[in-house]
Amino acid sequence: MTAIHLEGLVKRFGDFTALRAMDLEIRDGEFMALLGPSGCGKSTTMNMIAGMEAPTQGRILFDDRDMASVPMGQRGVGFVFQNYAIFTHMTVRQNLAYGLKMRGMPRAEIDKRVGAVAELLQLTSLLDRPSAKLSVNILQRLAIGRSAIIEPAIFLLDEPLSNVDAAFRAVMRTELRHLQHAFRQTMVYVTHDQLEAMTMADRIAVMDHGVLQQVGTPLEVYNNPANVFVARFIGSPGMNLLKGRLADSDRGPVVDLGQLGATPPLPDALAAAARTAGAEEVFYCFRPEEISIAREGRGLAMPVTFVERIGARTIVHLGEGEETAKAVFDNDVGLSAGETAVISANEETVRLFDAASGQAIGSA
Ligand code: ATP
């Protein structure tokens, strides 16, 4: 096992900066997901850890060892890409054994490891099949096995499940987690799919435009997004953000949402944090799952524009223009487009963000 430290890591391609001064500690044996939209710099970061790209600035340390002069082959990393790299003229067994054979491992030990990895990845019944005849799903499973069998201290996976089908992806999420537990490797997993990151990772590093936005456990980034980008990006749908101004009312501090009216009084801790931050314009934010909805009563009245039903799940689309929100329920709430709904956010999970900086200014 090995810890990875990225210190002030920068990558420029000509005039373009793909990664800006990234500091990140990936702990020994940790499963860290690098999560962000396409082009945010995830693969660039990964390629530098692997030694495929040199940093423009900054350092990469494995434990205390600076990797600057250590070539890829000597870094002790296993790497799996989106596109499996398998020798199609070999059988599954030969593919799995290949790396161990190259390292001169005794036959008996190779057989033992091949058996164990095949078992773990449910490849046992396929061991003597020619790889050329396998499905994409199985080929990717084999590619993971072929890298894992070397038992690298660090295992890097770059979107390994993006080409496999949805059902198989769900199975592989569990298997990869088991694999990491079995080998106790430090695992870095690049993905743009938050479900993968949320279900598998110990911690998630959320990135956007070459900037690390937040590092935290899946629940931390979900419950306490550091900024507006993370609030919108994490969650499906992401958080609702309504722009307003902090104001006083006879019931206490509220957010004046203009045409939508004022919010209920803010929880004390949130109001105090907002005052300390000196924020004026803010985003009043709440999760679509943390809303109660009614036809009348106290709350924010918004027109229902669309009701989406996905099995038992209902997503109610509310509002128009800049004042829109989504509300998610596990049942049919009996509302239709054209009606007006009155919504109230669960005040314990309401968050505020400074509209000027985009940064979180406190939590309830
Ligand atoms: P994706 O999921 O689409 O691969 P990513 O987050 O992994 O996205 P990177 O592949 O790291 O993103 O790319 C980050 C940015 O750097 C992108 O804008 C990309 O076009 C640019 N980039 C990557 N490699 C090079 C290169 N060799 N030369 C020039 N620009 C590059």
Coordinates of C-alpha atoms and ligand atoms in Angstrom, one line a residue:
M1 CA 0.0 0.0 0.0
T2 CA 1.1 3.5 -0.8
A3 CA -0.2 7.0 -0.1
I4 CA -0.1 9.5 -3.0
H5 CA 0.5 13.2 -2.5
L6 CA 0.0 15.7 -5.2
E7 CA 1.6 19.0 -4.4
G8 CA 0.9 22.1 -6.4
L9 CA 0.4 20.0 -9.5
V10 CA 0.0 22.0 -12.7
K11 CA -0.3 20.7 -16.3
R12 CA -0.1 23.0 -19.3
F13 CA -0.4 22.0 -22.9
G14 CA 1.0 25.0 -24.8
D15 CA -1.1 28.0 -23.7
F16 CA -3.8 25.8 -22.3
T17 CA -3.8 25.0 -18.6
A18 CA -5.4 21.6 -18.1
L19 CA -4.7 21.4 -14.4
R20 CA -4.3 24.3 -11.9
A21 CA -2.2 23.9 -8.8
M22 CA -3.8 20.8 -7.4
D23 CA -3.1 19.6 -3.9
L24 CA -4.5 16.3 -3.0
E25 CA -3.6 13.6 -0.5
I26 CA -4.8 10.1 -1.4
R27 CA -4.4 7.9 1.7
D28 CA -2.8 4.5 2.0
G29 CA -5.4 1.9 0.9
E30 CA -8.0 4.6 0.0
F31 CA -10.5 4.4 -2.9
M32 CA -10.4 7.9 -4.3
A33 CA -12.6 8.9 -7.2
L34 CA -11.7 11.8 -9.4
L35 CA -15.1 13.1 -10.5
G36 CA -16.0 15.9 -12.9
P37 CA -17.4 16.7 -16.3
S38 CA -15.6 15.9 -19.5
G39 CA -12.4 18.0 -20.0
C40 CA -12.0 18.9 -16.3
G41 CA -8.5 17.4 -16.1
K42 CA -9.2 14.0 -14.5
S43 CA -7.3 11.9 -17.0
T44 CA -4.5 14.4 -17.1
T45 CA -4.1 14.1 -13.3
M46 CA -4.2 10.3 -13.6
N47 CA -1.7 10.2 -16.4
M48 CA 0.7 12.2 -14.4
I49 CA 0.3 9.8 -11.4
A50 CA 1.0 6.9 -13.7
G51 CA 4.1 8.6 -15.2
M52 CA 2.6 8.9 -18.7
E53 CA 2.8 12.7 -18.6
A54 CA 5.2 14.9 -16.8
P55 CA 3.8 17.7 -14.6
T56 CA 4.6 21.3 -15.8
Q57 CA 4.9 22.2 -12.1
G58 CA 4.5 20.6 -8.7
R59 CA 5.4 17.2 -7.3
I60 CA 3.9 13.7 -7.0
L61 CA 5.0 11.7 -4.0
F62 CA 4.4 8.0 -3.4
D63 CA 4.7 7.9 0.4
D64 CA 7.8 10.2 0.8
R65 CA 9.3 9.4 -2.6
D66 CA 9.3 12.0 -5.3
M67 CA 8.3 10.4 -8.6
A68 CA 9.8 13.0 -10.8
S69 CA 12.6 10.8 -12.1
V70 CA 10.8 7.5 -11.7
P71 CA 9.7 6.1 -15.1
M72 CA 6.2 4.6 -15.5
G73 CA 7.4 0.9 -15.4
Q74 CA 9.0 1.4 -12.0
R75 CA 6.2 3.2 -10.2
G76 CA 4.4 0.0 -9.2
V77 CA 1.1 1.1 -10.6
G78 CA -1.6 -0.9 -12.4
F79 CA -3.6 1.0 -15.0
V80 CA -6.9 0.2 -16.6
F81 CA -8.4 2.4 -19.4
Q82 CA -11.8 2.9 -20.8
N83 CA -10.8 0.7 -23.8
Y84 CA -9.6 -2.7 -22.6
A85 CA -6.2 -3.7 -23.8
I86 CA -6.3 -7.5 -24.1
F87 CA -4.3 -9.9 -26.3
T88 CA -7.1 -11.3 -28.3
H89 CA -4.9 -14.2 -29.6
M90 CA -4.6 -15.5 -26.1
T91 CA -7.0 -17.3 -23.8
V92 CA -8.4 -15.7 -20.6
R93 CA -5.9 -17.7 -18.6
Q94 CA -3.0 -16.6 -20.7
N95 CA -4.0 -13.0 -20.5
L96 CA -4.3 -13.1 -16.8
A97 CA -0.9 -14.9 -16.4
Y98 CA 0.9 -12.7 -18.9
G99 CA 2.2 -10.0 -16.5
L100 CA 3.3 -12.5 -13.9
K101 CA 5.1 -14.6 -16.5
M102 CA 7.0 -11.5 -17.7
R103 CA 8.1 -11.0 -14.1
G104 CA 9.4 -14.5 -14.0
M105 CA 7.1 -15.7 -11.3
P106 CA 7.1 -19.5 -10.6
R107 CA 4.4 -21.5 -12.4
A108 CA 2.7 -22.7 -9.2
E109 CA 2.4 -19.2 -7.9
I110 CA 1.0 -18.0 -11.3
D111 CA -1.6 -20.7 -11.2
K112 CA -2.6 -19.8 -7.7
R113 CA -3.0 -16.1 -8.5
V114 CA -4.8 -16.7 -11.8
G115 CA -7.3 -19.0 -9.9
A116 CA -7.9 -16.4 -7.2
V117 CA -8.4 -13.4 -9.5
A118 CA -10.6 -15.5 -11.9
E119 CA -12.7 -16.5 -8.9
L120 CA -13.0 -12.9 -7.7
L121 CA -14.0 -11.6 -11.1
Q122 CA -16.2 -14.6 -12.0
L123 CA -13.9 -15.6 -14.9
T124 CA -13.3 -19.2 -13.7
S125 CA -15.6 -20.9 -16.2
L126 CA -14.1 -18.8 -19.0
L127 CA -10.4 -19.4 -18.3
D128 CA -9.7 -21.6 -21.4
R129 CA -11.8 -19.5 -23.8
P130 CA -10.0 -17.6 -26.5
S131 CA -10.3 -13.8 -25.6
A132 CA -11.3 -12.9 -29.2
K133 CA -14.7 -14.4 -28.7
L134 CA -15.6 -12.6 -25.4
S135 CA -18.2 -9.8 -25.1
V136 CA -17.1 -6.3 -24.3
N137 CA -18.3 -6.7 -20.8
I138 CA -16.1 -9.7 -20.1
L139 CA -13.1 -8.2 -21.9
Q140 CA -13.2 -5.2 -19.6
R141 CA -13.5 -7.5 -16.6
L142 CA -10.5 -9.4 -17.9
A143 CA -8.6 -6.1 -18.4
I144 CA -9.2 -5.3 -14.8
G145 CA -8.1 -8.8 -13.7
R146 CA -5.0 -8.6 -15.8
S147 CA -3.9 -5.4 -14.0
A148 CA -5.0 -6.4 -10.6
I149 CA -3.2 -9.7 -10.7
I150 CA 0.2 -8.0 -10.5
E151 CA -1.0 -6.7 -7.1
P152 CA 0.3 -3.2 -7.7
A153 CA 0.5 -0.9 -4.7
I154 CA -1.5 1.7 -6.6
F155 CA -4.3 0.8 -9.0
L156 CA -5.4 3.5 -11.5
L157 CA -8.7 3.1 -13.4
D158 CA -9.7 5.6 -16.0
E159 CA -13.4 5.3 -16.8
P160 CA -13.2 1.5 -16.9
L161 CA -16.9 1.0 -17.0
S162 CA -18.0 3.6 -19.6
N163 CA -18.1 1.1 -22.5
V164 CA -20.0 -1.7 -20.7
D165 CA -23.7 -2.0 -20.4
A166 CA -25.8 -0.6 -17.5
A167 CA -26.6 -3.9 -15.8
F168 CA -23.0 -5.1 -16.0
R169 CA -21.8 -1.7 -14.7
A170 CA -23.9 -2.2 -11.6
V171 CA -22.3 -5.6 -11.0
M172 CA -18.8 -4.3 -11.6
R173 CA -19.3 -1.5 -9.1
T174 CA -19.6 -4.0 -6.4
E175 CA -16.9 -6.2 -7.7
L176 CA -14.4 -3.4 -8.0
R177 CA -15.0 -2.5 -4.4
H178 CA -14.5 -6.2 -3.4
L179 CA -11.3 -6.3 -5.4
Q180 CA -9.9 -3.2 -3.7
H181 CA -10.8 -4.7 -0.3
A182 CA -9.2 -8.0 -1.2
F183 CA -5.9 -6.4 -2.3
R184 CA -6.0 -3.4 0.0
Q185 CA -4.7 -1.2 -2.8
T186 CA -4.6 2.5 -3.0
M187 CA -7.1 3.0 -5.8
V188 CA -7.7 6.1 -8.0
Y189 CA -10.7 5.9 -10.1
V190 CA -11.5 8.5 -12.8
T191 CA -15.2 8.9 -13.7
H192 CA -17.7 11.5 -14.8
D193 CA -20.5 9.3 -13.4
Q194 CA -21.4 10.4 -9.9
L195 CA -23.2 7.2 -9.2
E196 CA -20.0 5.3 -9.6
A197 CA -18.1 7.8 -7.4
M198 CA -20.8 7.9 -4.8
T199 CA -21.2 4.1 -4.5
M200 CA -17.6 3.0 -4.6
A201 CA -15.3 5.7 -3.3
D202 CA -14.1 6.4 0.2
R203 CA -13.6 10.0 -0.8
I204 CA -14.4 12.0 -3.9
A205 CA -12.3 14.7 -5.5
V206 CA -14.7 16.9 -7.5
M207 CA -13.0 18.8 -10.3
D208 CA -14.1 21.4 -12.8
H209 CA -12.0 23.3 -15.5
G210 CA -8.7 22.0 -14.1
V211 CA -9.6 23.2 -10.6
L212 CA -10.1 20.9 -7.6
Q213 CA -13.5 22.0 -6.2
Q214 CA -13.9 19.8 -3.1
V215 CA -12.6 16.7 -1.5
G216 CA -14.8 14.7 0.9
T217 CA -16.7 11.5 1.5
P218 CA -19.7 10.9 -0.7
L219 CA -22.0 12.1 2.0
E220 CA -19.9 15.2 2.8
V221 CA -20.0 16.4 -0.8
Y222 CA -23.7 15.6 -1.1
N223 CA -24.7 17.2 2.2
N224 CA -22.3 20.1 2.3
P225 CA -21.2 21.1 -1.1
A226 CA -18.3 23.6 -0.9
N227 CA -19.6 25.8 -3.7
V228 CA -22.3 26.3 -6.3
F229 CA -20.6 24.0 -8.9
V230 CA -20.6 21.0 -6.5
A231 CA -24.1 21.8 -5.4
R232 CA -25.3 21.6 -9.0
F233 CA -23.1 18.7 -10.1
I234 CA -23.7 16.3 -7.2
G235 CA -27.2 14.7 -7.0
S236 CA -29.6 13.7 -9.7
P237 CA -31.1 16.2 -10.2
G238 CA -28.6 18.5 -8.5
M239 CA -29.5 21.1 -5.8
N240 CA -32.1 23.8 -6.4
L241 CA -30.6 27.3 -6.3
L242 CA -32.8 30.3 -6.0
K243 CA -31.2 33.7 -6.1
G244 CA -32.2 36.3 -3.5
R245 CA -31.1 38.8 -0.9
L246 CA -30.6 38.4 2.8
A247 CA -33.3 40.5 4.5
D248 CA -34.8 41.0 8.0
S249 CA -38.4 40.2 8.8
D250 CA -40.4 40.3 11.9
R251 CA -39.9 36.5 12.1
G252 CA -36.1 36.8 11.8
P253 CA -33.6 36.7 8.9
V254 CA -35.0 35.4 5.6
V255 CA -34.0 35.4 2.0
D256 CA -36.0 37.7 -0.2
L257 CA -36.5 35.8 -3.4
G258 CA -38.1 38.7 -5.3
Q259 CA -41.3 37.6 -7.1
L260 CA -41.4 34.3 -5.3
G261 CA -41.6 36.1 -1.9
A262 CA -39.6 35.5 1.2
T263 CA -38.3 32.2 2.5
P264 CA -39.3 31.0 6.0
P265 CA -36.9 32.4 8.7
L266 CA -33.4 30.9 8.3
P267 CA -32.1 28.5 11.0
D268 CA -30.1 30.5 13.6
A269 CA -26.7 29.0 12.7
L270 CA -27.2 29.6 9.0
A271 CA -28.4 33.2 9.6
A272 CA -25.4 33.9 11.8
A273 CA -23.0 32.4 9.2
A274 CA -24.5 34.5 6.5
R275 CA -24.1 37.7 8.6
T276 CA -20.5 36.8 9.4
A277 CA -19.8 36.2 5.7
G278 CA -21.3 39.7 5.0
A279 CA -23.1 38.2 2.0
E280 CA -25.8 40.2 0.3
E281 CA -26.9 38.3 -2.8
V282 CA -27.2 34.6 -2.0
F283 CA -28.4 31.4 -3.5
Y284 CA -31.0 29.7 -1.3
C285 CA -30.4 26.0 -1.9
F286 CA -32.2 22.8 -1.2
R287 CA -32.2 19.3 -2.5
P288 CA -35.1 18.2 -4.7
E289 CA -35.5 15.2 -2.3
E290 CA -35.9 17.5 0.7
I291 CA -39.1 19.3 -0.3
S292 CA -42.6 19.1 0.9
I293 CA -45.3 20.0 -1.7
A294 CA -48.9 21.0 -1.4
R295 CA -51.6 22.8 -3.5
E296 CA -52.0 25.6 -0.9
G297 CA -50.6 26.9 2.4
R298 CA -47.4 28.6 3.5
G299 CA -44.3 28.3 1.3
L300 CA -43.0 29.3 -2.1
A301 CA -45.8 29.2 -4.8
M302 CA -44.5 28.1 -8.1
P303 CA -46.2 26.9 -11.3
V304 CA -45.8 23.3 -12.2
T305 CA -44.4 23.1 -15.7
F306 CA -43.9 19.4 -16.2
V307 CA -44.3 16.2 -14.2
E308 CA -41.8 13.4 -15.1
R309 CA -42.6 9.9 -13.9
I310 CA -39.7 7.4 -13.8
G311 CA -41.3 4.2 -12.5
A312 CA -42.4 5.0 -8.9
R313 CA -40.3 8.2 -8.9
T314 CA -41.8 11.5 -9.7
I315 CA -39.9 14.6 -10.6
V316 CA -42.0 17.8 -10.5
H317 CA -40.5 20.7 -12.6
L318 CA -41.5 24.0 -11.1
G319 CA -41.2 27.7 -12.2
E320 CA -40.0 29.5 -15.2
G321 CA -37.0 31.6 -16.4
E322 CA -34.4 32.0 -13.7
E323 CA -36.7 30.9 -10.9
T324 CA -36.9 27.2 -11.4
A325 CA -36.7 24.2 -9.1
K326 CA -37.2 20.5 -9.2
A327 CA -38.9 18.3 -6.5
V328 CA -38.4 14.6 -6.3
F329 CA -40.8 12.2 -4.7
D330 CA -41.0 8.4 -4.3
N331 CA -44.7 8.4 -5.2
D332 CA -47.2 10.2 -7.4
V333 CA -48.0 13.5 -5.8
G334 CA -51.1 14.1 -8.0
L335 CA -50.0 17.4 -9.5
S336 CA -50.1 18.2 -13.2
A337 CA -48.6 20.8 -15.5
G338 CA -50.5 24.1 -15.3
E339 CA -51.3 23.8 -11.6
T340 CA -49.6 25.9 -8.9
A341 CA -47.7 24.1 -6.2
V342 CA -46.6 25.5 -2.8
I343 CA -43.2 24.1 -1.8
S344 CA -41.3 24.2 1.5
A345 CA -37.7 23.1 1.8
N346 CA -36.6 21.1 4.8
E347 CA -35.0 23.9 6.8
E348 CA -32.4 21.6 8.3
T349 CA -30.9 20.8 4.9
V350 CA -31.2 24.3 3.4
R351 CA -27.8 25.7 2.3
L352 CA -26.7 29.2 1.4
F353 CA -24.1 30.2 -1.1
D354 CA -22.6 33.7 -1.7
A355 CA -23.9 34.6 -5.2
A356 CA -20.8 36.7 -5.8
S357 CA -18.1 34.1 -5.0
G358 CA -20.2 30.9 -5.4
Q359 CA -18.8 29.6 -2.1
A360 CA -20.9 28.0 0.7
I361 CA -21.4 30.5 3.5
G362 CA -22.8 28.2 6.1
S363 CA -25.0 25.3 6.8
A364 CA -27.9 24.7 9.0
Ligands
ATP1 P1 -12.6 13.2 -20.4 O1 -13.5 12.5 -19.5 O2 -13.4 13.8 -21.5 O3 -11.4 12.5 -20.8 P2 -11.0 14.7 -18.5 O4 -11.6 15.3 -17.3 O5 -10.3 13.4 -18.2 O6 -12.2 14.5 -19.5 P3 -8.6 15.5 -19.6 O7 -8.5 14.4 -20.6 O8 -7.7 15.5 -18.5 O9 -10.1 15.7 -19.2 O10 -8.3 16.8 -20.4 C1 -8.4 18.1 -19.8 C2 -8.2 19.2 -20.8 O11 -6.9 19.1 -21.4 C3 -9.1 19.0 -22.0 O12 -9.6 20.3 -22.4 C4 -8.3 18.4 -23.1 O13 -8.7 18.8 -24.4 C5 -6.9 19.0 -22.8 N1 -5.8 18.1 -23.2 C6 -5.6 16.8 -22.7 N2 -4.5 16.3 -23.2 C7 -4.0 17.2 -24.1 C8 -2.9 17.2 -25.0 N3 -2.1 16.2 -25.1 N4 -2.7 18.4 -25.7 C9 -3.6 19.4 -25.6 N5 -4.6 19.5 -24.8 C10 -4.9 18.4 -24.0

